[in-house]
Amino acid sequence: MAVRAGRFLAACRRQPVHPPPVWVMRQAGRYLPEYLRVREQAGSFLALCRNPELAAEVTLQPIRRFGLDAAIVFSDILQPLTCLGVQFEFSEEGGPRLPSPLKTPRQWARLSACTNSSDAALVAETVARVRAALPEDVALIAFCGAPWTLASYLIEGATSREHAHAKAALWEHPRELEALLELLAETMAGYLETLVRAGADAVQVFDSWAGTLAAPLYRDFAAPAVARLMQRLASAALPRILYAGGASHLLPVLADIPCEVVGVDWRVPLSAAARALPGRAIQGNLDPAALLASPPTVRRATRGMMAEAPPAGWIANLGHGILPDTPVDSVHVFLETIREAA
Amino acid sequence: MAVRAGRFLAACRRQPVHPPPVWVMRQAGRYLPEYLRVREQAGSFLALCRNPELAAEVTLQPIRRFGLDAAIVFSDILQPLTCLGVQFEFSEEGGPRLPSPLKTPRQWARLSACTNSSDAALVAETVARVRAALPEDVALIAFCGAPWTLASYLIEGATSREHAHAKAALWEHPRELEALLELLAETMAGYLETLVRAGADAVQVFDSWAGTLAAPLYRDFAAPAVARLMQRLASAALPRILYAGGASHLLPVLADIPCEVVGVDWRVPLSAAARALPGRAIQGNLDPAALLASPPTVRRATRGMMAEAPPAGWIANLGHGILPDTPVDSVHVFLETIREAA
């Protein structure tokens, strides 16, 4: 393993790395002019996700432009749901939509895992292409959604503000929803195993909507499913990253989930995350909104984040995905500020 | 003061009350068939807010149906912005929209407070009508948005998921945004004073989007403005309720804001809120999504909330506004379960 993949992996193992490794959630995407050109060529977001050649190209774009320590395979968290036969669409404005949301336990029970799907095969091909083209010293991250976050998509049928029907289902049909979460955990584990075989160096599980649940519900339902998914991946012996959004009230529960790295948002100071999550590396956590400000402000906000970071076991990142109207210059200032930390 | 206003006010003063007083955030609204009839008569949501006779009627409807311990005047948090000359619209689906969002410090500086507006006068008339018609033993709550929550509306121009431009403004133009928050605090204080003179028995300040800010930003910008607003209302000697959404990471900051009651959502166990907020009564906090489940589940979830409640100084409520597709029966089960606590 060469120097820079070593930097990312060393930080995941909580070894001191100066300056800290850094990448940016949603680093390939709408704020980059070179992305928009490829996106137009692909025809639609979903067509781009399903085109290994173009998906590999946009995965590599931010690495070329910014020299980041990790690439993350360009794909969507709903793609592995095709392993369960679930279909979805993307509208230009409204994001993902399931034409047939699965609202009842009877509908969940009809789902069953297949070993693979065309989407999984396509994303695996993207991984292989990226790994072949990527400098050896840059790590490649494969990702999936966490079972609770995916269950909310399946039940609500779209991105939801309240997640009300998914949460009501947790109370109303606890056993059946537990079975759904377990099926999702097994399916995501199989999907990530495929991507690891194709060449991914690390995996990240996005529990973007963790924070919508009270701690007892997260502990009893969402966390066991994430733990199962993480356990299945233990034998791969690579860094397992859990990203949990809005999770300041869930830190004691997260501390019990097997993984090497926990990603948090700006609501949790990095120092508090490091204290609450002994034995884990921490990833994050600048508020992406800070990158909409001017360069001196970006620098100041980034330094504020750095002041809270643990001395070892920190991977610098945003606390959530980069916003579409972020100026490219802000990313440069964010990275320069972190790299000056040496 | 008669028995039941006494029950609500006694709980605000942290005296033991059995069973605890209860009301429901957004208790007048879309889930009630009698509301939908009046709403249709008014023509639009905003026309209803601006019609004291009909607004009083819908304020009273949930009191008649459920016998709650408090009524909350039917109005919208954007109405007092008309005191600053700000105009807004409501679309049927997308919620409030400002035709001209105020994105720059220059635009904020042009705002200035007038002593009153037609909206404030109309809501005051609603308050007076409700107070005259309300049983003496039911308290009447007037409310406004907190300065940070209103500043986000002014800057974003609509309900926002990310509040990115409002947050970027906090970093980029701290002094100018501080002045805007102060102006909003003074304007809201004047508005609530008008409603108290008209007959309100308590006030609630909704910082619905408190939780979008990291604790240092909330402490340095949002909290001082709420504190100023609360201080202005101290001389009225009535309960001041602060509702803070998603605020599990903000409890130490909330503890320094002068008020009698803090409302929290389901992410904060009531017991943790009571410990973190000494000297305050606590209001909340059932997840409104629980009311979408069946009666036995509503009962179980409500009992779970009650098990965490402090022995005195608790006003039972939801942790956020009731959802539009809530069955009316769920509200009955929620209330019965709380009332069985005696």
Coordinates of C-alpha atoms in Angstrom, one line a residue, chain B:
Chain B
M1 CA -58.5 32.1 38.2
A2 CA -60.6 29.0 38.0
V3 CA -59.5 25.4 38.4
R4 CA -58.2 24.5 34.9
A5 CA -56.3 27.6 33.9
G6 CA -54.9 27.0 37.4
R7 CA -53.9 23.5 36.3
F8 CA -51.9 24.8 33.3
L9 CA -50.4 27.8 35.1
A10 CA -49.6 25.6 38.2
A11 CA -47.7 23.2 36.0
C12 CA -45.8 26.1 34.5
R13 CA -44.9 27.1 38.0
R14 CA -43.7 23.5 38.6
Q15 CA -46.4 22.7 41.1
P16 CA -47.6 19.1 41.1
V17 CA -50.7 18.7 39.0
H18 CA -52.5 15.3 38.6
P19 CA -53.3 14.4 35.9
P20 CA -50.8 16.7 34.1
P21 CA -52.3 19.5 32.0
V22 CA -52.3 18.7 28.3
W23 CA -52.6 20.5 24.9
V24 CA -51.4 19.6 21.4
M25 CA -49.2 21.7 19.1
R26 CA -51.2 22.6 16.0
Q27 CA -54.3 21.2 17.7
A28 CA -56.5 23.4 15.5
G29 CA -56.0 22.2 11.9
R30 CA -56.2 19.9 9.0
Y31 CA -56.9 16.7 10.8
L32 CA -60.2 18.0 12.2
P33 CA -63.3 17.8 9.9
E34 CA -64.9 20.8 11.5
Y35 CA -61.7 22.8 10.8
L36 CA -61.8 21.8 7.1
R37 CA -65.3 23.2 6.8
V38 CA -64.4 26.6 8.2
R39 CA -61.2 26.6 6.2
E40 CA -63.2 26.2 3.0
Q41 CA -65.6 29.0 4.1
A42 CA -62.6 31.3 4.6
G43 CA -61.2 30.5 1.1
S44 CA -57.5 30.1 2.0
F45 CA -55.3 29.4 5.0
L46 CA -54.1 33.0 5.1
A47 CA -57.6 34.4 4.8
L48 CA -58.6 32.2 7.8
C49 CA -55.6 33.6 9.8
R50 CA -56.8 37.1 9.0
N51 CA -60.4 36.6 9.8
P52 CA -60.8 37.0 13.6
E53 CA -64.3 35.5 13.7
L54 CA -63.4 32.3 11.9
A55 CA -59.9 32.1 13.4
A56 CA -61.5 32.3 16.9
E57 CA -63.9 29.5 15.9
V58 CA -61.1 27.1 14.8
T59 CA -59.1 28.0 17.9
L60 CA -62.1 26.9 20.0
Q61 CA -62.9 23.7 18.1
P62 CA -60.3 21.4 19.7
I63 CA -61.2 22.8 23.1
R64 CA -64.9 21.8 22.6
R65 CA -64.0 18.4 21.1
F66 CA -61.2 17.4 23.5
G67 CA -61.5 19.6 26.6
L68 CA -57.8 20.6 26.5
D69 CA -56.1 22.7 29.2
A70 CA -54.9 25.3 26.8
A71 CA -56.0 26.9 23.6
I72 CA -53.5 28.4 21.2
V73 CA -54.6 31.3 19.0
F74 CA -55.0 30.2 15.3
S75 CA -52.4 32.3 13.4
D76 CA -49.2 31.9 11.4
I77 CA -45.7 32.6 12.6
L78 CA -45.1 34.9 9.6
Q79 CA -48.0 37.3 10.4
P80 CA -46.0 39.5 12.8
L81 CA -43.4 40.0 10.0
T82 CA -46.0 42.4 8.5
C83 CA -45.0 44.7 11.4
L84 CA -41.7 45.0 9.4
G85 CA -43.5 45.6 6.1
V86 CA -42.6 42.0 4.9
Q87 CA -45.1 40.4 2.6
F88 CA -45.6 36.7 2.2
E89 CA -47.9 34.2 0.4
F90 CA -49.1 30.7 1.1
S91 CA -49.3 28.1 -1.6
E92 CA -51.6 25.1 -1.1
E93 CA -48.7 22.6 -1.1
G94 CA -45.4 24.4 -0.6
G95 CA -46.2 26.4 2.5
P96 CA -45.2 30.0 3.0
R97 CA -43.2 31.9 0.4
L98 CA -41.7 35.4 0.5
P99 CA -42.0 37.0 -3.0
S100 CA -38.8 39.0 -2.2
P101 CA -36.4 37.1 0.1
L102 CA -34.0 39.4 2.0
K103 CA -30.6 38.0 1.2
T104 CA -28.2 40.8 1.8
P105 CA -27.2 43.0 4.9
R106 CA -28.3 46.0 2.8
Q107 CA -31.8 44.5 2.6
W108 CA -31.9 43.7 6.3
A109 CA -30.9 47.3 7.2
R110 CA -33.8 48.7 5.3
L111 CA -36.3 46.9 7.6
S112 CA -37.6 48.9 10.5
A113 CA -40.2 48.2 13.1
C114 CA -43.5 49.9 13.1
T115 CA -45.5 49.8 16.3
N116 CA -48.3 47.7 14.7
S117 CA -49.7 46.2 11.6
S118 CA -53.1 45.1 10.4
D119 CA -52.1 41.5 11.0
A120 CA -51.2 42.1 14.6
A121 CA -54.5 43.9 15.1
L122 CA -56.4 41.0 13.5
V123 CA -54.7 38.4 15.7
A124 CA -55.3 40.6 18.8
E125 CA -59.0 40.6 17.9
T126 CA -58.9 36.8 17.5
V127 CA -57.3 36.6 21.0
A128 CA -60.0 38.8 22.5
R129 CA -62.8 36.8 20.9
V130 CA -61.3 33.5 22.0
R131 CA -60.7 34.7 25.5
A132 CA -64.3 35.9 25.8
A133 CA -65.7 32.6 24.5
L134 CA -63.2 30.3 26.3
P135 CA -64.1 28.6 29.5
E136 CA -62.4 30.4 32.3
D137 CA -60.5 27.3 33.3
V138 CA -58.7 27.0 29.9
A139 CA -55.5 29.0 29.3
L140 CA -55.0 30.9 26.1
I141 CA -51.5 30.8 24.5
A142 CA -50.3 33.5 22.0
F143 CA -47.2 32.6 20.0
C144 CA -44.5 33.9 17.6
G145 CA -41.5 32.5 15.8
A146 CA -38.0 32.9 17.4
P147 CA -35.7 35.4 15.8
W148 CA -33.4 32.7 14.2
T149 CA -36.3 30.7 12.8
L150 CA -37.8 33.9 11.4
A151 CA -34.4 35.1 10.0
S152 CA -34.2 31.8 8.1
Y153 CA -37.6 32.5 6.5
L154 CA -36.6 36.0 5.6
I155 CA -33.3 34.9 4.0
E156 CA -34.3 31.6 2.4
G157 CA -37.7 32.9 1.3
A158 CA -39.5 29.6 2.2
T159 CA -39.4 26.6 4.5
S160 CA -35.9 25.3 4.0
R161 CA -34.4 21.9 4.6
E162 CA -30.8 23.0 4.9
H163 CA -31.1 26.7 6.0
A164 CA -27.8 27.0 4.1
H165 CA -28.0 30.7 3.1
A166 CA -29.2 31.8 6.6
K167 CA -26.4 29.9 8.2
A168 CA -23.8 31.2 5.7
A169 CA -25.1 34.7 6.6
L170 CA -24.4 34.0 10.3
W171 CA -20.7 33.3 9.5
E172 CA -20.3 35.9 6.8
H173 CA -22.2 38.9 8.2
P174 CA -22.3 38.3 12.0
R175 CA -22.8 41.9 13.1
E176 CA -25.5 42.6 10.5
L177 CA -27.3 39.4 11.3
E178 CA -27.1 40.1 15.0
A179 CA -28.8 43.4 14.3
L180 CA -31.5 41.6 12.3
L181 CA -32.1 39.1 15.1
E182 CA -32.3 41.9 17.6
L183 CA -34.9 43.8 15.4
L184 CA -36.9 40.5 15.1
A185 CA -36.7 40.0 18.9
E186 CA -38.0 43.6 19.6
T187 CA -40.7 43.2 16.9
M188 CA -41.9 39.9 18.3
A189 CA -41.9 41.2 21.8
G190 CA -44.1 44.1 20.7
Y191 CA -46.4 41.7 18.9
L192 CA -46.8 39.4 21.9
E193 CA -47.3 42.3 24.2
T194 CA -50.2 43.3 22.0
L195 CA -51.7 39.8 22.2
V196 CA -51.2 39.7 26.0
R197 CA -53.0 43.0 26.3
A198 CA -55.8 41.4 24.3
G199 CA -56.2 38.6 26.7
A200 CA -53.5 35.9 26.2
D201 CA -52.6 34.0 29.4
A202 CA -49.2 32.6 28.3
V203 CA -46.8 33.0 25.3
Q204 CA -44.8 30.5 23.3
V205 CA -41.8 31.2 21.2
F206 CA -41.2 28.6 18.5
D207 CA -37.5 28.1 17.6
S208 CA -38.5 25.3 15.3
W209 CA -35.1 25.4 13.5
A210 CA -32.9 25.8 16.6
G211 CA -31.5 22.3 16.0
T212 CA -30.0 23.2 12.6
L213 CA -27.2 25.2 14.3
A214 CA -24.1 23.9 16.1
A215 CA -24.1 24.8 19.8
P216 CA -21.6 27.7 19.5
L217 CA -23.6 29.4 16.8
Y218 CA -26.8 29.0 18.6
R219 CA -25.2 30.3 21.8
D220 CA -23.6 33.3 20.2
F221 CA -26.4 34.4 17.8
A222 CA -29.8 32.7 18.2
A223 CA -30.0 32.4 22.0
P224 CA -29.2 36.1 22.9
A225 CA -32.0 37.2 20.6
V226 CA -34.5 34.7 22.3
A227 CA -33.3 35.9 25.7
R228 CA -33.9 39.5 24.7
L229 CA -37.4 38.7 23.5
M230 CA -38.1 36.8 26.7
Q231 CA -36.7 39.6 28.9
R232 CA -39.0 42.1 27.3
L233 CA -42.0 39.9 28.3
A234 CA -40.8 39.4 31.9
S235 CA -42.9 42.3 33.2
A236 CA -46.1 40.6 31.9
A237 CA -45.6 38.0 34.7
L238 CA -47.1 35.2 32.7
P239 CA -45.6 31.8 31.6
R240 CA -43.0 32.2 28.8
I241 CA -42.6 28.9 26.9
L242 CA -39.6 28.3 24.6
Y243 CA -40.1 25.5 22.1
A244 CA -36.8 24.3 20.6
G245 CA -36.9 21.6 17.8
G246 CA -34.1 19.1 17.4
A247 CA -32.2 20.6 20.3
S248 CA -30.7 17.7 22.1
H249 CA -27.2 19.2 21.6
L250 CA -28.4 22.7 22.8
L251 CA -29.7 21.9 26.3
P252 CA -26.9 23.7 28.2
V253 CA -27.5 26.8 26.1
L254 CA -31.3 26.7 26.6
A255 CA -30.7 26.5 30.3
D256 CA -29.4 30.1 30.2
I257 CA -32.5 31.6 28.4
P258 CA -35.0 33.3 30.8
C259 CA -38.3 31.5 30.6
E260 CA -40.6 29.4 32.7
V261 CA -41.2 26.4 30.4
V262 CA -39.0 24.7 27.7
G263 CA -40.7 22.5 25.1
V264 CA -38.6 19.7 23.6
D265 CA -39.2 17.1 20.9
W266 CA -39.0 13.3 21.2
R267 CA -35.2 13.2 20.7
V268 CA -34.7 14.5 24.3
P269 CA -36.2 12.2 27.0
L270 CA -38.3 14.3 29.4
S271 CA -36.2 13.1 32.3
A272 CA -33.0 14.3 30.6
A273 CA -34.7 17.7 29.8
A274 CA -35.8 18.1 33.4
R275 CA -32.2 17.4 34.6
A276 CA -30.6 19.7 32.1
L277 CA -33.0 22.6 32.6
P278 CA -33.2 23.1 36.4
G279 CA -35.9 25.5 37.5
R280 CA -38.0 25.1 34.3
A281 CA -41.2 23.2 33.6
I282 CA -40.9 20.9 30.6
Q283 CA -43.4 20.6 27.8
G284 CA -43.7 17.7 25.4
N285 CA -42.8 15.3 23.8
L286 CA -44.5 12.4 22.0
D287 CA -43.4 11.9 18.5
P288 CA -46.4 13.0 16.4
A289 CA -45.8 10.0 14.1
A290 CA -46.9 7.7 17.0
L291 CA -50.5 9.1 16.5
L292 CA -50.6 7.5 13.0
A293 CA -50.5 4.1 14.7
S294 CA -53.4 2.0 16.1
P295 CA -55.0 2.9 19.5
P296 CA -53.1 0.2 21.6
T297 CA -49.9 1.5 20.1
V298 CA -50.8 5.2 20.8
R299 CA -51.5 4.1 24.4
R300 CA -48.2 2.3 24.7
A301 CA -46.2 5.2 23.2
T302 CA -47.9 7.7 25.4
R303 CA -47.2 5.6 28.5
G304 CA -43.5 5.5 27.4
M305 CA -43.5 9.3 27.4
M306 CA -45.2 9.5 30.8
A307 CA -42.6 7.1 32.3
E308 CA -39.9 9.7 31.6
A309 CA -41.9 12.8 32.8
P310 CA -40.8 14.7 36.0
P311 CA -43.2 14.4 39.0
A312 CA -44.0 18.2 38.8
G313 CA -43.5 20.9 36.2
W314 CA -44.7 18.9 33.2
I315 CA -47.2 19.9 30.5
A316 CA -48.0 17.0 28.3
N317 CA -47.9 17.6 24.6
L318 CA -46.5 16.3 21.4
G319 CA -42.9 16.9 20.5
H320 CA -43.8 18.7 17.3
G321 CA -47.0 19.8 15.5
I322 CA -49.7 17.1 15.0
L323 CA -49.6 15.7 11.5
P324 CA -52.4 16.4 9.0
D325 CA -53.3 12.8 8.5
T326 CA -53.7 12.0 12.2
P327 CA -56.9 10.1 13.0
V328 CA -59.0 12.1 15.5
D329 CA -59.4 8.9 17.6
S330 CA -55.6 8.9 18.2
V331 CA -55.9 12.3 19.9
H332 CA -58.6 10.8 22.1
V333 CA -56.5 7.9 23.1
F334 CA -53.5 10.2 23.7
L335 CA -55.6 12.3 26.1
E336 CA -57.3 9.5 27.8
T337 CA -54.0 7.8 28.6
I338 CA -52.6 11.0 30.1
R339 CA -55.8 11.6 32.1
E340 CA -55.7 8.1 33.5
A341 CA -52.4 9.1 35.2
A342 CA -54.2 10.7 38.2

